[in-house]
Amino acid sequence: MDAFSDALLDLCAPHLGWAIEQFDVFCSVLPEGAVRIDAGTGVARVGDLELRADLLGTYAEDATFQWAWAKQDMTGSPAIAASLRLREIGELNSVPELTRAMVDLGHSPDPRLSAQHLGLVAAGLLGARGELHYSHGGRSLTFLATDDSDLPVTGPDPARVARALRTGADMLPGARAAEVVNGYAAHHGLAARPVAAGLELDLPGDHRVLARIEDGRMTDVAVRGPDGPVDPAPPSPPPIADDPAATFIPAGLFAELARHHASALDRGSAALGDHLAELGWEPGVPPVWDDGVARYGDLFAARAREIGVYLPGPGTWQWSEDDWDGVARLRSAAREHGADRLAADRVALPDSEVQIYIAILLARSAVHLGRARGLARIPTAEGGQRYVAITDTRVPEPASPLDVIREVVLSSAHFLQELTPHRVRYATMRAMVLQYLDAYGFTPYHWGEPRLLVGVRGLHELRVALSHDGTVNHATHGLQGTLA
């Protein structure tokens, strides 16, 4: 939480200990399942569970957090009441993070984690019974607070207090351990008393907590009961529900396709886009399909091979009857990984908001395996999308400069985010970045891992920063020795 102002840190310190304890209790009663909110009614759903909830704000890929009260389309909605209360708290205490519509977290070492900390802090300041966040597209996050009366409220818990106090104190920079302990005690109607080692407080049931503090920082928390030391309970993980699309492709095949995705995206988009721009073709306008030729008006008749057709109505992917090498190799790889359903002529896709991403991943992967020069997506008369590989050698091979390489890495990470099971997100993103850098002759340096991937080529380096959960935060490039 080094990225936050002293005003916010001082305000939240007394609330962090019990807020972390309450968050653990909250997570312990949540079912598995996706998290969503109906902003019009203020009802959130976690799997089959419905909760009264407020929208706190959203985090975007550019490392900014926007409060719900600042969203013009939310004006008057009952779902922004909590964010309005936070703004009032911020105005009373002169806290810039709570009064600015947009909070820039780009100067944080891990902006995504800072956004999650801000969500927890907000819940603590509100006295909420729970806080939730979920992806609303790519690497973006939506944050909710709930005070639903059916949710449990924590009391001072001997099995949770040690971790809650330690975590709260460790989150805060500087010497604020005493504020965390005293705030926890006050919240539960207890009194913390100074002792030589730090602070001590008594919990119901004849339990005693000793928080050891040196130079204002917490070094240890010990809890003893009538029967001796109390072991901390394991933490309750928050609900994380992978999108159905993230479990559709078998793990082994997905790992292989994802590893090459940046190269596939580069080959499918960058070089072709540059070539069409030089010819004067308007970006975003699809060509016309003419049996083996993708016609870009009178500017360019590109030789091409059909890959397949995505139909959103029935939710299917239909492989082309063309025996082009890229398609043949991809369908063969699917069979080798036991994914016969993906190799079938017609593939039924899972019900998902990102269902089309599977079709795009298959098409890009075919372009990469077939060493095509580009990928075009052409609307069909049935309302679907025909994907064709541009094989015309007049389109140059990809040879991206550093700024394009950086953008391809970020675009690839954004695309893969919701297709990647959360348990393998770090491994997936790392493999994607390193394979792509290797393709362009970068030498990897591992001194910054796991949070920083570094590639060096000549006098230049590219750095890709990852969050604690494996999500790519940002990427930078420059001369060696000039990057902070």
Coordinates of C-alpha atoms in Angstrom, one line a residue:
M1 CA 0.0 0.0 0.0
D2 CA 3.0 2.3 -0.6
A3 CA 1.0 3.9 -3.4
F4 CA -1.6 5.5 -1.1
S5 CA -1.5 8.8 0.7
D6 CA -0.7 9.1 4.4
A7 CA -4.2 10.4 4.9
L8 CA -5.7 7.2 3.6
L9 CA -3.3 5.0 5.5
D10 CA -3.9 6.8 8.8
L11 CA -7.6 6.6 8.3
C12 CA -7.8 2.9 7.4
A13 CA -5.1 1.5 9.8
P14 CA -7.6 1.1 12.7
H15 CA -10.0 -0.8 10.4
L16 CA -7.7 -3.2 8.6
G17 CA -7.4 -5.9 11.3
W18 CA -11.1 -6.5 11.8
A19 CA -11.9 -5.9 8.1
I20 CA -9.5 -8.8 7.1
E21 CA -11.1 -11.0 9.8
Q22 CA -14.6 -10.1 8.5
F23 CA -13.5 -10.8 4.9
D24 CA -12.4 -14.3 5.9
V25 CA -15.7 -15.0 7.6
F26 CA -17.6 -13.6 4.5
C27 CA -15.6 -15.8 2.1
S28 CA -16.3 -18.9 4.3
V29 CA -20.0 -18.8 3.6
L30 CA -19.8 -18.0 -0.1
P31 CA -20.6 -20.7 -2.7
E32 CA -18.6 -21.5 -5.8
G33 CA -19.7 -19.6 -8.8
A34 CA -19.4 -16.4 -10.9
V35 CA -20.0 -13.0 -9.4
R36 CA -22.2 -10.5 -11.1
I37 CA -24.4 -7.5 -10.1
D38 CA -27.5 -5.9 -11.4
A39 CA -26.7 -2.3 -11.0
G40 CA -30.3 -1.3 -11.4
T41 CA -31.6 -3.3 -8.5
G42 CA -28.4 -3.5 -6.4
V43 CA -28.6 -7.3 -6.3
A44 CA -25.4 -9.3 -6.6
R45 CA -25.2 -13.0 -7.4
V46 CA -22.4 -15.4 -6.3
G47 CA -23.3 -18.6 -7.9
D48 CA -26.9 -19.3 -6.7
L49 CA -26.6 -16.9 -3.8
E50 CA -28.3 -13.5 -4.0
L51 CA -27.0 -10.6 -1.9
R52 CA -27.9 -6.9 -1.5
A53 CA -24.8 -5.1 -2.7
D54 CA -23.4 -1.7 -3.8
L55 CA -21.0 -1.0 -6.7
L56 CA -17.9 0.6 -5.3
G57 CA -16.0 1.2 -8.5
T58 CA -14.0 -0.4 -11.4
Y59 CA -10.4 -0.9 -12.2
A60 CA -9.2 -0.6 -15.8
E61 CA -6.2 -1.9 -17.7
D62 CA -4.6 1.6 -17.7
A63 CA -4.2 1.2 -13.9
T64 CA -6.9 3.6 -12.9
F65 CA -9.7 3.0 -10.4
Q66 CA -13.0 4.9 -11.0
W67 CA -15.5 5.3 -8.2
A68 CA -19.1 4.4 -8.9
W69 CA -20.4 7.8 -7.9
A70 CA -18.3 9.3 -10.8
K71 CA -19.9 7.1 -13.5
Q72 CA -22.5 9.3 -15.3
D73 CA -24.6 6.3 -16.3
M74 CA -25.0 5.4 -12.6
T75 CA -26.4 8.7 -11.5
G76 CA -29.4 8.1 -9.3
S77 CA -28.8 4.4 -9.0
P78 CA -29.3 2.9 -5.5
A79 CA -26.3 0.8 -6.2
I80 CA -23.9 3.7 -5.7
A81 CA -24.9 4.6 -2.2
A82 CA -21.8 3.0 -0.6
S83 CA -19.4 4.9 -2.9
L84 CA -21.2 8.2 -2.1
R85 CA -20.7 7.5 1.6
L86 CA -17.0 6.9 0.9
R87 CA -16.8 10.2 -0.8
E88 CA -18.3 11.9 2.3
I89 CA -15.8 10.1 4.5
G90 CA -13.0 11.3 2.2
E91 CA -14.2 14.9 2.3
L92 CA -14.4 14.8 6.1
N93 CA -10.9 13.5 6.4
S94 CA -9.2 15.1 3.4
V95 CA -8.4 11.8 1.7
P96 CA -7.6 12.3 -2.0
E97 CA -8.2 8.7 -3.0
L98 CA -11.8 8.8 -1.8
T99 CA -12.7 12.2 -3.3
R100 CA -11.1 12.0 -6.7
A101 CA -13.3 10.4 -9.4
M102 CA -10.4 8.6 -10.8
V103 CA -7.5 7.2 -8.7
D104 CA -4.3 6.7 -10.7
L105 CA -2.5 3.5 -9.4
G106 CA 0.0 3.5 -12.2
H107 CA 2.9 4.4 -9.8
S108 CA 2.2 1.3 -7.7
P109 CA 4.6 -1.7 -8.2
D110 CA 1.4 -3.8 -8.6
P111 CA -1.6 -1.6 -9.6
R112 CA -4.0 -4.6 -9.7
L113 CA -3.1 -5.5 -6.1
S114 CA -3.4 -1.9 -5.1
A115 CA -6.9 -1.8 -6.5
Q116 CA -7.8 -4.9 -4.5
H117 CA -6.4 -3.3 -1.4
L118 CA -8.5 -0.2 -2.1
G119 CA -11.6 -2.4 -2.3
L120 CA -10.8 -4.0 1.1
V121 CA -10.1 -0.6 2.6
A122 CA -13.4 0.7 1.3
A123 CA -15.3 -2.2 2.9
G124 CA -13.5 -1.6 6.2
L125 CA -14.3 2.1 6.2
L126 CA -17.9 1.3 5.4
G127 CA -18.2 -1.4 8.1
A128 CA -19.4 -3.7 5.4
R129 CA -19.9 -7.4 5.9
G130 CA -18.2 -8.4 2.6
E131 CA -16.3 -7.2 -0.4
L132 CA -16.2 -8.8 -3.8
H133 CA -14.4 -8.2 -7.1
Y134 CA -14.6 -9.9 -10.4
S135 CA -13.5 -9.5 -14.0
H136 CA -15.8 -7.6 -16.3
G137 CA -13.7 -8.1 -19.4
G138 CA -10.0 -8.9 -19.9
R139 CA -7.9 -7.6 -17.1
S140 CA -10.5 -5.1 -15.8
L141 CA -12.2 -5.6 -12.4
T142 CA -15.5 -4.6 -10.8
F143 CA -15.6 -4.0 -7.0
L144 CA -18.7 -4.5 -4.8
A145 CA -19.5 -4.1 -1.1
T146 CA -22.3 -5.9 0.7
D147 CA -24.0 -5.4 4.0
D148 CA -26.7 -8.0 3.4
S149 CA -28.3 -8.8 6.7
D150 CA -28.2 -12.5 6.1
L151 CA -24.4 -12.5 6.2
P152 CA -22.6 -13.4 9.4
V153 CA -20.7 -10.7 11.4
T154 CA -17.4 -11.7 12.9
G155 CA -16.7 -11.5 16.6
P156 CA -13.2 -11.6 18.0
D157 CA -12.0 -15.1 16.8
P158 CA -9.0 -16.7 18.4
A159 CA -8.3 -18.7 15.3
R160 CA -8.4 -15.7 13.0
V161 CA -7.1 -12.9 15.0
A162 CA -3.4 -13.6 14.5
R163 CA -3.5 -13.7 10.7
A164 CA -5.8 -10.7 10.6
L165 CA -3.5 -8.5 12.7
R166 CA -0.3 -9.6 11.0
T167 CA -1.8 -9.2 7.5
G168 CA -3.2 -5.7 8.4
A169 CA 0.1 -4.6 9.8
D170 CA 2.1 -6.0 7.0
M171 CA 0.0 -4.2 4.4
L172 CA 0.8 -0.8 5.8
P173 CA 4.1 1.0 5.2
G174 CA 5.7 2.6 8.2
A175 CA 5.2 2.1 11.9
R176 CA 1.4 1.6 12.2
A177 CA 1.2 -1.8 13.9
A178 CA -0.2 -0.3 17.1
E179 CA -3.0 1.4 15.2
V180 CA -4.1 -1.9 13.7
V181 CA -4.2 -3.6 17.1
N182 CA -5.9 -0.8 18.9
G183 CA -8.5 -0.4 16.1
Y184 CA -9.2 -4.2 16.1
A185 CA -9.7 -4.1 19.9
A186 CA -12.0 -1.0 19.8
H187 CA -14.1 -2.5 17.0
H188 CA -14.8 -5.5 19.2
G189 CA -15.3 -3.5 22.4
L190 CA -12.0 -4.7 23.9
A191 CA -9.1 -2.8 25.3
A192 CA -5.5 -3.3 24.2
R193 CA -2.9 -2.8 27.0
P194 CA 0.7 -1.9 26.6
V195 CA 3.2 -4.6 27.7
A196 CA 7.0 -4.7 27.4
A197 CA 6.8 -6.7 24.2
G198 CA 4.1 -4.7 22.5
L199 CA 0.3 -4.9 23.0
E200 CA -1.9 -7.4 24.7
L201 CA -5.6 -8.0 24.7
D202 CA -8.0 -10.5 26.1
L203 CA -10.6 -12.3 24.0
P204 CA -13.8 -14.0 25.3
G205 CA -13.3 -17.6 26.4
D206 CA -10.1 -16.8 28.4
H207 CA -8.0 -16.3 25.3
R208 CA -5.1 -13.8 25.3
V209 CA -3.4 -12.2 22.3
L210 CA 0.1 -10.8 22.4
A211 CA 1.1 -8.6 19.5
R212 CA 4.9 -8.2 19.5
I213 CA 5.8 -4.8 18.2
E214 CA 9.3 -3.4 17.6
D215 CA 10.0 0.1 16.3
G216 CA 6.3 0.4 15.4
R217 CA 6.3 -2.7 13.3
M218 CA 4.6 -6.0 14.2
T219 CA 7.0 -8.9 14.5
D220 CA 4.7 -11.7 15.8
V221 CA 1.2 -12.4 17.1
A222 CA 0.7 -15.2 19.5
V223 CA -2.7 -16.4 20.8
R224 CA -3.1 -18.6 23.9
G225 CA -6.2 -20.2 25.3
P226 CA -7.1 -22.3 28.3
D227 CA -5.5 -25.3 26.6
G228 CA -2.4 -23.6 25.4
P229 CA -1.4 -22.0 22.0
V230 CA -4.1 -21.6 19.4
D231 CA -3.3 -22.6 15.9
P232 CA -4.5 -20.2 13.2
A233 CA -7.4 -21.5 11.0
P234 CA -6.6 -21.8 7.3
P235 CA -7.8 -18.8 5.3
S236 CA -11.1 -19.0 3.4
P237 CA -10.3 -18.2 -0.2
P238 CA -12.6 -15.8 -2.1
P239 CA -14.8 -17.2 -4.8
I240 CA -13.0 -17.5 -8.1
A241 CA -15.0 -18.9 -10.9
D242 CA -13.3 -19.6 -14.2
D243 CA -15.4 -18.7 -17.3
P244 CA -16.7 -21.9 -19.0
A245 CA -14.5 -20.9 -22.0
A246 CA -11.5 -21.3 -19.7
T247 CA -12.1 -25.0 -19.1
F248 CA -13.2 -25.9 -22.6
I249 CA -9.8 -26.5 -24.2
P250 CA -7.8 -29.4 -22.5
A251 CA -5.0 -28.1 -20.4
G252 CA -2.1 -29.5 -22.5
L253 CA -3.5 -28.1 -25.7
F254 CA -4.4 -24.8 -24.2
A255 CA -0.9 -24.4 -22.8
E256 CA 0.6 -25.0 -26.2
L257 CA -1.8 -22.6 -28.0
A258 CA -1.5 -19.9 -25.3
R259 CA 2.3 -20.1 -25.3
H260 CA 2.4 -19.2 -29.0
H261 CA -0.5 -16.7 -28.9
A262 CA 1.5 -13.5 -29.0
S263 CA 3.4 -14.8 -32.0
A264 CA 0.1 -15.9 -33.6
L265 CA -1.5 -12.5 -32.9
D266 CA 1.6 -10.7 -34.3
R267 CA 1.6 -12.9 -37.4
G268 CA -2.2 -12.6 -37.8
S269 CA -2.6 -8.8 -37.3
A270 CA 0.5 -6.6 -37.2
A271 CA 2.2 -7.2 -40.5
L272 CA -1.1 -7.5 -42.5
G273 CA -2.4 -4.3 -40.8
D274 CA 0.7 -2.4 -41.7
H275 CA 0.6 -3.6 -45.3
L276 CA -3.0 -2.7 -45.8
A277 CA -2.4 0.7 -44.2
E278 CA 0.3 1.4 -46.8
L279 CA -2.1 0.5 -49.5
G280 CA -4.7 2.9 -48.1
W281 CA -7.2 0.4 -46.8
E282 CA -9.4 1.7 -44.0
P283 CA -8.7 -0.1 -40.7
G284 CA -11.5 -2.3 -39.4
V285 CA -13.2 -2.8 -42.8
P286 CA -13.3 -6.5 -43.6
P287 CA -12.4 -7.8 -47.1
V288 CA -14.8 -9.7 -49.3
W289 CA -14.4 -13.5 -49.6
D290 CA -14.2 -14.8 -53.1
D291 CA -13.3 -18.5 -53.0
G292 CA -9.6 -18.4 -52.2
V293 CA -9.2 -14.7 -52.4
A294 CA -9.8 -12.0 -49.8
R295 CA -10.6 -8.9 -51.8
Y296 CA -9.7 -5.5 -50.2
G297 CA -11.6 -3.5 -52.8
D298 CA -9.5 -2.7 -55.8
L299 CA -6.4 -2.2 -53.7
F300 CA -5.4 -5.8 -52.9
A301 CA -6.6 -9.3 -53.9
A302 CA -4.9 -11.5 -51.4
R303 CA -4.5 -15.2 -51.8
A304 CA -6.1 -16.8 -48.8
R305 CA -7.3 -20.2 -47.3
E306 CA -10.4 -20.7 -45.3
I307 CA -9.9 -21.8 -41.7
G308 CA -13.4 -22.0 -40.3
V309 CA -16.7 -20.3 -39.5
Y310 CA -18.0 -19.2 -36.1
L311 CA -21.9 -19.0 -35.8
P312 CA -23.0 -17.2 -32.6
G313 CA -26.6 -18.3 -32.8
P314 CA -26.0 -22.0 -32.2
G315 CA -22.6 -21.3 -30.7
T316 CA -20.6 -23.5 -33.1
W317 CA -17.3 -23.5 -34.8
Q318 CA -17.2 -25.2 -38.3
W319 CA -13.8 -26.2 -39.6
S320 CA -13.3 -25.5 -43.3
E321 CA -13.2 -28.4 -45.7
D322 CA -10.0 -26.9 -47.1
D323 CA -7.0 -29.2 -46.4
W324 CA -4.7 -26.2 -45.7
D325 CA -1.6 -27.1 -43.6
G326 CA -2.4 -24.7 -40.7
V327 CA -5.9 -26.2 -40.1
A328 CA -4.6 -29.8 -40.6
R329 CA -1.8 -29.3 -38.0
L330 CA -4.1 -27.7 -35.5
R331 CA -6.7 -30.4 -35.7
S332 CA -4.0 -33.1 -35.5
A333 CA -2.6 -31.4 -32.3
A334 CA -6.2 -31.5 -30.8
R335 CA -6.4 -35.2 -31.4
E336 CA -2.9 -35.7 -29.9
H337 CA -4.1 -34.0 -26.7
G338 CA -7.3 -36.1 -26.5
A339 CA -9.5 -33.2 -27.7
D340 CA -11.4 -35.1 -30.4
R341 CA -14.3 -32.8 -30.0
L342 CA -12.2 -29.8 -31.1
A343 CA -11.0 -31.8 -34.1
A344 CA -14.5 -32.7 -35.2
D345 CA -15.8 -31.0 -38.3
R346 CA -18.4 -29.1 -36.2
V347 CA -17.6 -28.0 -32.6
A348 CA -20.2 -27.1 -30.1
L349 CA -18.8 -24.2 -28.0
P350 CA -19.6 -23.6 -24.3
D351 CA -22.2 -21.1 -23.2
S352 CA -20.0 -18.1 -22.4
E353 CA -19.8 -14.3 -22.9
V354 CA -16.4 -14.9 -24.4
Q355 CA -17.4 -17.8 -26.5
I356 CA -16.0 -16.2 -29.7
Y357 CA -12.6 -16.0 -28.1
I358 CA -12.3 -19.8 -28.6
A359 CA -12.9 -19.3 -32.3
I360 CA -10.4 -16.5 -32.5
L361 CA -7.8 -18.6 -30.6
L362 CA -8.3 -21.5 -33.0
A363 CA -8.0 -19.3 -36.0
R364 CA -4.9 -17.4 -34.8
S365 CA -3.3 -20.7 -33.9
A366 CA -3.9 -22.1 -37.4
V367 CA -2.4 -19.0 -38.9
H368 CA 0.7 -19.4 -36.7
L369 CA 1.1 -23.2 -37.4
G370 CA 0.6 -22.6 -41.2
R371 CA 3.0 -19.7 -41.3
A372 CA 0.4 -17.6 -43.0
R373 CA 0.9 -13.8 -43.4
G374 CA -2.3 -12.6 -41.8
L375 CA -5.8 -13.4 -40.5
A376 CA -9.0 -11.8 -41.8
R377 CA -12.5 -12.1 -40.2
I378 CA -15.3 -11.8 -42.8
P379 CA -19.0 -11.6 -41.9
T380 CA -21.2 -14.3 -43.4
A381 CA -24.8 -14.1 -44.7
E382 CA -25.9 -16.2 -41.7
G383 CA -24.6 -13.6 -39.2
G384 CA -21.5 -15.6 -38.5
Q385 CA -17.8 -14.8 -38.9
R386 CA -15.6 -16.5 -41.5
Y387 CA -11.9 -16.7 -40.6
V388 CA -9.4 -16.9 -43.4
A389 CA -5.6 -17.1 -43.4
I390 CA -3.9 -14.6 -45.7
T391 CA -1.2 -16.7 -47.4
D392 CA -0.2 -14.1 -50.0
T393 CA 3.5 -13.6 -49.8
R394 CA 3.2 -10.0 -50.9
V395 CA 2.4 -9.4 -47.2
P396 CA 5.7 -9.2 -45.4
E397 CA 6.8 -11.5 -42.6
P398 CA 6.3 -9.9 -39.1
A399 CA 9.2 -7.8 -38.1
S400 CA 7.9 -5.7 -35.3
P401 CA 9.7 -2.8 -33.6
L402 CA 9.9 -2.6 -29.9
D403 CA 6.8 -0.4 -29.4
V404 CA 4.7 -2.9 -31.5
I405 CA 6.2 -5.9 -29.6
R406 CA 5.1 -4.2 -26.3
E407 CA 1.6 -3.7 -27.6
V408 CA 1.3 -7.2 -28.9
V409 CA 2.3 -8.6 -25.5
L410 CA -0.4 -6.5 -23.8
S411 CA -3.0 -7.3 -26.3
S412 CA -2.2 -11.0 -26.1
A413 CA -2.4 -10.9 -22.3
H414 CA -5.7 -9.1 -22.4
F415 CA -7.2 -11.6 -24.8
L416 CA -5.9 -14.7 -22.9
Q417 CA -7.0 -13.4 -19.4
E418 CA -10.5 -14.9 -19.4
L419 CA -9.5 -18.0 -21.4
T420 CA -6.9 -18.9 -18.8
P421 CA -7.8 -20.9 -15.7
H422 CA -6.8 -18.8 -12.7
R423 CA -4.6 -21.6 -11.2
V424 CA -2.3 -21.5 -14.2
R425 CA -2.5 -17.9 -15.1
Y426 CA 1.1 -17.0 -14.1
A427 CA 2.6 -20.0 -15.9
T428 CA 0.5 -19.2 -19.0
M429 CA 1.4 -15.5 -19.2
R430 CA 5.1 -16.2 -18.5
A431 CA 5.3 -18.8 -21.2
M432 CA 3.5 -16.5 -23.7
V433 CA 5.8 -13.6 -23.0
L434 CA 9.1 -15.6 -23.1
Q435 CA 8.2 -17.5 -26.2
Y436 CA 7.3 -14.2 -28.1
L437 CA 10.5 -12.5 -26.9
D438 CA 12.5 -15.5 -27.9
A439 CA 11.0 -15.3 -31.4
Y440 CA 12.4 -11.8 -31.8
G441 CA 15.9 -12.7 -30.4
F442 CA 15.6 -11.4 -26.9
T443 CA 17.7 -13.0 -24.2
P444 CA 15.6 -13.6 -21.0
Y445 CA 16.9 -12.4 -17.6
H446 CA 15.3 -14.0 -14.6
W447 CA 16.4 -11.7 -11.8
G448 CA 13.0 -10.0 -11.5
E449 CA 10.8 -13.1 -11.5
P450 CA 8.0 -13.9 -10.6
R451 CA 6.8 -10.3 -10.7
L452 CA 9.0 -9.0 -13.6
L453 CA 9.9 -10.7 -16.9
V454 CA 12.9 -9.1 -18.7
G455 CA 14.2 -9.6 -22.2
V456 CA 17.3 -8.0 -23.6
R457 CA 18.2 -7.5 -27.3
G458 CA 21.3 -5.5 -28.1
L459 CA 21.2 -2.3 -26.2
H460 CA 17.4 -2.5 -25.6
E461 CA 15.3 -4.3 -23.0
L462 CA 11.6 -5.0 -22.6
R463 CA 10.1 -5.5 -19.2
V464 CA 6.7 -7.1 -18.5
A465 CA 5.3 -6.6 -15.0
L466 CA 2.9 -9.2 -13.5
S467 CA 0.5 -8.9 -10.6
H468 CA 0.4 -11.3 -7.6
D469 CA -2.2 -13.4 -9.4
G470 CA -0.3 -13.8 -12.7
T471 CA -2.2 -11.1 -14.6
V472 CA 0.0 -8.9 -16.8
N473 CA 0.0 -5.3 -15.4
H474 CA 2.0 -3.4 -17.9
A475 CA 5.0 -3.5 -20.2
T476 CA 7.8 -1.0 -20.9
H477 CA 10.8 -0.8 -23.2
G478 CA 13.9 1.3 -23.6
L479 CA 17.6 1.4 -23.5
Q480 CA 19.3 -0.8 -20.9
G481 CA 19.8 1.1 -17.7
T482 CA 17.1 3.7 -18.4
L483 CA 14.1 1.8 -17.1
A484 CA 13.0 2.4 -13.5

